[in-house]
GROMACS .gro file of C-alpha atoms in nm:
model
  190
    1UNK     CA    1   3.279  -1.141   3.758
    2UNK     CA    2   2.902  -1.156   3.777
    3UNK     CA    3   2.869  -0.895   3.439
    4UNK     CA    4   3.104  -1.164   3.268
    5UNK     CA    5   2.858  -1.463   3.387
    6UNK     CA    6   2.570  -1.250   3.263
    7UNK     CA    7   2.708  -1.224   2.892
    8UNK     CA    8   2.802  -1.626   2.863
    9UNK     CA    9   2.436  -1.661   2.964
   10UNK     CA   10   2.308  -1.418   2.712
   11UNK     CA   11   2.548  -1.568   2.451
   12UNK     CA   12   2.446  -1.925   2.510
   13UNK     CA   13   2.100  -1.823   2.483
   14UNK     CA   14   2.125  -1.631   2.238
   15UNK     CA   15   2.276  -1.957   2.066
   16UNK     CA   16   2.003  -2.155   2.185
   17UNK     CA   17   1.732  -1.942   2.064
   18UNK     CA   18   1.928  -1.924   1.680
   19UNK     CA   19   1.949  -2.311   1.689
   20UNK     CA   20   1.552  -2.376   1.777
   21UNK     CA   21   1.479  -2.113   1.530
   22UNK     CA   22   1.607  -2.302   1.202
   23UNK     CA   23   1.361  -2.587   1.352
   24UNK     CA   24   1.054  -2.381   1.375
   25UNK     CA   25   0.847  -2.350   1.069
   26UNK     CA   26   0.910  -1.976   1.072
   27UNK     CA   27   0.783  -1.974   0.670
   28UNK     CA   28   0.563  -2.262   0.613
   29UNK     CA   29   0.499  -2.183   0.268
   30UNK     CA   30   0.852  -2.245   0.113
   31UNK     CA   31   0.745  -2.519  -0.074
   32UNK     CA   32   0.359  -2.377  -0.169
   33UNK     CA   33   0.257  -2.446  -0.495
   34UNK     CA   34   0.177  -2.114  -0.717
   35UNK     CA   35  -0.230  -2.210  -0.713
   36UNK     CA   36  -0.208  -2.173  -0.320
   37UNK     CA   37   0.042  -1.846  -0.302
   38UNK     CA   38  -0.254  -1.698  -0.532
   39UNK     CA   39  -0.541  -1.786  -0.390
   40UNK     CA   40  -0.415  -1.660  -0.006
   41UNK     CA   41  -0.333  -1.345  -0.217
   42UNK     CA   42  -0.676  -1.257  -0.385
   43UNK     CA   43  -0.829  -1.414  -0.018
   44UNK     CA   44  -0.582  -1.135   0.157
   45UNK     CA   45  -0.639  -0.865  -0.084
   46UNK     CA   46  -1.026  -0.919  -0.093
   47UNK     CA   47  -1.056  -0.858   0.289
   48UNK     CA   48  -0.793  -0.560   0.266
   49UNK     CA   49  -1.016  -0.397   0.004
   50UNK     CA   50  -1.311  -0.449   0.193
   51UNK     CA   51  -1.183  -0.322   0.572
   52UNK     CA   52  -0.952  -0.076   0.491
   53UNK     CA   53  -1.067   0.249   0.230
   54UNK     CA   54  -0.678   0.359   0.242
   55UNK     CA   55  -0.561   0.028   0.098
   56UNK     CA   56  -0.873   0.070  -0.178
   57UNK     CA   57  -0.739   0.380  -0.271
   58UNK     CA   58  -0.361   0.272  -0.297
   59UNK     CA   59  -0.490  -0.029  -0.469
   60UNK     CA   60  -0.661   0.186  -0.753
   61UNK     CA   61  -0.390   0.433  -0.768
   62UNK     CA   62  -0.076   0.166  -0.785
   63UNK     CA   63   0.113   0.038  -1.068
   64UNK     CA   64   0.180  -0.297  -0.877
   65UNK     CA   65   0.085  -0.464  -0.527
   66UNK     CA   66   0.306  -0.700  -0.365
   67UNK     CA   67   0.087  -0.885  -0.115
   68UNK     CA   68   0.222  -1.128   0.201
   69UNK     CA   69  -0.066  -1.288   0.291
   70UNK     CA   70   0.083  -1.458   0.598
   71UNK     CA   71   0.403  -1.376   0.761
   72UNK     CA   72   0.543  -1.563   1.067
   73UNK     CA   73   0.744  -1.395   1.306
   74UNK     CA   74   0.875  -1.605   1.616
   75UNK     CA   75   1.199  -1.496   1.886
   76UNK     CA   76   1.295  -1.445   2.198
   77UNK     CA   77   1.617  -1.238   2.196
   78UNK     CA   78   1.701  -1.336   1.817
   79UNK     CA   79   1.371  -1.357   1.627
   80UNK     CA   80   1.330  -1.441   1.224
   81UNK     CA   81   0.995  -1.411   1.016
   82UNK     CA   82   0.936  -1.521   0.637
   83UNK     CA   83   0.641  -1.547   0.431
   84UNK     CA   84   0.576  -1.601   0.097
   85UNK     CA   85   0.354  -1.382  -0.129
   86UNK     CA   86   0.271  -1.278  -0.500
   87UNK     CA   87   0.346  -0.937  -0.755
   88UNK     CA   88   0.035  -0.883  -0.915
   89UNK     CA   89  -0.008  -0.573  -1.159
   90UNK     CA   90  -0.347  -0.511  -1.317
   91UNK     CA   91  -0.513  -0.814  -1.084
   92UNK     CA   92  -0.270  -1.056  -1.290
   93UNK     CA   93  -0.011  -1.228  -1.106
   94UNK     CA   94   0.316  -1.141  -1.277
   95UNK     CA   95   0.599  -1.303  -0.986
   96UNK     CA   96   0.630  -1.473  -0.649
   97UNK     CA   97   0.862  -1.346  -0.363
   98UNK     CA   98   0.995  -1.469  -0.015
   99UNK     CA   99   1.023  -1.204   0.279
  100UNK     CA  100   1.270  -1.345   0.521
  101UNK     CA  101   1.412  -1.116   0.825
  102UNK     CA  102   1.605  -1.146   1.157
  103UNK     CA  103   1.616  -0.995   1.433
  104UNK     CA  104   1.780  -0.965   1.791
  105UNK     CA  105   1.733  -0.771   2.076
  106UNK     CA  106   1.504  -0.752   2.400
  107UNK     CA  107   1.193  -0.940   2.261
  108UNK     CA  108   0.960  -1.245   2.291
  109UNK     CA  109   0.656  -1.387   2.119
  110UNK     CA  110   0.502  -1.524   1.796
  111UNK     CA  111   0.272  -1.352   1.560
  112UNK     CA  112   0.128  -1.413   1.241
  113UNK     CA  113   0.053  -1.098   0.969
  114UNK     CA  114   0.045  -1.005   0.641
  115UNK     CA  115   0.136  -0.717   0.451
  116UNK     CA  116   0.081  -0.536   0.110
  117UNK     CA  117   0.317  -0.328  -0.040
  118UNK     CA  118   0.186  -0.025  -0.310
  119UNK     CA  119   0.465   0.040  -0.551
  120UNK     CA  120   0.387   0.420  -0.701
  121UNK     CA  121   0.573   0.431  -0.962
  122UNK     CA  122   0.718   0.261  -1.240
  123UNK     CA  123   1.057   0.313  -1.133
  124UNK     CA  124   0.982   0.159  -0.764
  125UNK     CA  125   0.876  -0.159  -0.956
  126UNK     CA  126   1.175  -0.170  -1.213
  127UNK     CA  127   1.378  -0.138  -0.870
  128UNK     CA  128   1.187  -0.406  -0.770
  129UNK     CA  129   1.225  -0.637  -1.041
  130UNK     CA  130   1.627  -0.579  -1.135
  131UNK     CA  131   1.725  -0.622  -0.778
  132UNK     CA  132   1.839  -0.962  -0.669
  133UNK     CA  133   1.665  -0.912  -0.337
  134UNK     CA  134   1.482  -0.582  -0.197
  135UNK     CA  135   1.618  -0.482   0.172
  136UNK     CA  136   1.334  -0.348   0.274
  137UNK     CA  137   1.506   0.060   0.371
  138UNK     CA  138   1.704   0.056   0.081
  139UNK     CA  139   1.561   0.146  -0.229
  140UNK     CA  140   1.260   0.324  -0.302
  141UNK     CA  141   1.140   0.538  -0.030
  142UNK     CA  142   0.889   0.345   0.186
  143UNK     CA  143   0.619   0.450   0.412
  144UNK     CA  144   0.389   0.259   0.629
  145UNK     CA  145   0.058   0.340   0.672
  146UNK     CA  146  -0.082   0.322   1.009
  147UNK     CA  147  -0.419   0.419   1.099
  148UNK     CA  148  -0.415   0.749   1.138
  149UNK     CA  149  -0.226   0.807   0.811
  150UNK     CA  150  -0.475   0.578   0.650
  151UNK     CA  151  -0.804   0.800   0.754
  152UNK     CA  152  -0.646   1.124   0.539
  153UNK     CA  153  -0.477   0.904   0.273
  154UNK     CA  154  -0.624   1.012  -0.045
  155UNK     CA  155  -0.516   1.003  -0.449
  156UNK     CA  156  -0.370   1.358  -0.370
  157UNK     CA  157  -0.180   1.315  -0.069
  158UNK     CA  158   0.018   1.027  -0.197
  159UNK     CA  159   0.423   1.134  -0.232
  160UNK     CA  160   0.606   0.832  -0.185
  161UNK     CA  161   0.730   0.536  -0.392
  162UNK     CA  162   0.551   0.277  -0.201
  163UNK     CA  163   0.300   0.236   0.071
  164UNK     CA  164   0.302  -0.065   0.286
  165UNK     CA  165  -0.004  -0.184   0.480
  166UNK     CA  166   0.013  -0.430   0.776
  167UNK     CA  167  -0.338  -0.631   0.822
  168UNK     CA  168  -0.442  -0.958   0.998
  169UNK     CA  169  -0.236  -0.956   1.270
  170UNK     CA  170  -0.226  -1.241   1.524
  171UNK     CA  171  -0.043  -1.347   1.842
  172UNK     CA  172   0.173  -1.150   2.049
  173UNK     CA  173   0.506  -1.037   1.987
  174UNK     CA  174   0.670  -0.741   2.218
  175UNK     CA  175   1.010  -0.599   2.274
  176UNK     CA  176   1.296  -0.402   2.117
  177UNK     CA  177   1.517  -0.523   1.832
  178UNK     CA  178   1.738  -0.429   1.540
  179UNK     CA  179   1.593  -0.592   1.233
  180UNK     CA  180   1.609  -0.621   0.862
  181UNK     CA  181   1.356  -0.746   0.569
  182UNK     CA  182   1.438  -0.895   0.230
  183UNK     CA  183   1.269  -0.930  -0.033
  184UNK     CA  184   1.378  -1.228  -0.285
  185UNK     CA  185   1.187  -1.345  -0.605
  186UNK     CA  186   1.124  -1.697  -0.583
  187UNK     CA  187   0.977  -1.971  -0.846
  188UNK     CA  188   0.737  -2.167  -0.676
  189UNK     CA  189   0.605  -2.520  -0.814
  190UNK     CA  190   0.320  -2.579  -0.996
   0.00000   0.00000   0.00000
């Protein structure tokens, strides 16, 4: 009787926590303007060059970097994050994408980050741009560079499709969940 209480609790708040969600501003930047997207991009990608030598050397190396320069993440059982960001491919802008994700599972919090992904190869970025939405684990093969990788990262040790690169992180956001990123191409206004 008392396990059966337990899970209408959990249900409800699970409930609870997926209505409050759609309220919160979990991806402010929906309706940013192209100008902004790119200048929080070359802001994000200026500091990531100049802090991290492993995200210099992917930089150099890549044939495209897909930059987030601010991803919200917000839950407490079921969680969702989105962010908006910009393809750019010889320091040109060349598309804008949406990360969205949810999540559930034991976990609380709110965090803001942003994230670079280092597409390899040409084929990672055709991938990229034929697929109506990335799932991030899908795909090309993906690695994410912490910071141990990232000290003996160098133009010879790179193997994989594309590199991803988490940087700026703020808040706090702990627990244990089941969750899934995708990747859209959006078309932001002018």
């Amino acid at each position: 009787m008392l396990s059966l209480r337990i899970k209408q609790v959990a249900g409800f708040a699970a409930i609870v926590c997926a209505l409050a969600l759609t309220a919160l501003p979990v991806c402010p930047a929906v309706a940013a303007s192209r100008a902004a997207i790119d200048k929080e991009v070359s802001a994000a990608l200026k500091h990531l060059y100049a802090t991290n030598p492993a995200a210099k050397t992917l930089g150099a190396k890549a044939k495209a970097v897909l930059v987030f320069p601010s991803v919200w993440k917000a839950g407490f059982i079921v969680g969702g994050q989105g962010g908006n960001g910009a393809l750019r491919k010889g320091g040109k802008t060349v598309g804008y994408y949406n990360v969205a994700a949810a999540s559930y599972g034991l976990q609380a919090g709110a965090q803001q980050f942003g994230y670079a992904l280092f597409f390899m190869s040409d084929s990672a970025v055709a991938y990229l741009d034929k697929s109506n939405g990335w799932e991030v684990g899908t795909g090309p093969s993906l690695v994410v560079v912490d910071a141990g990788m990232a000290k003996s990262l160098s133009t010879t040790t790179l193997q994989s499709d594309v590199y991803a690169l988490i940087f700026s992180q703020k808040g706090l956001m702990g627990g244990i969940g089941i969750q899934g990123s995708k990747i859209t191409k959006i078309k932001p206004g002018k």
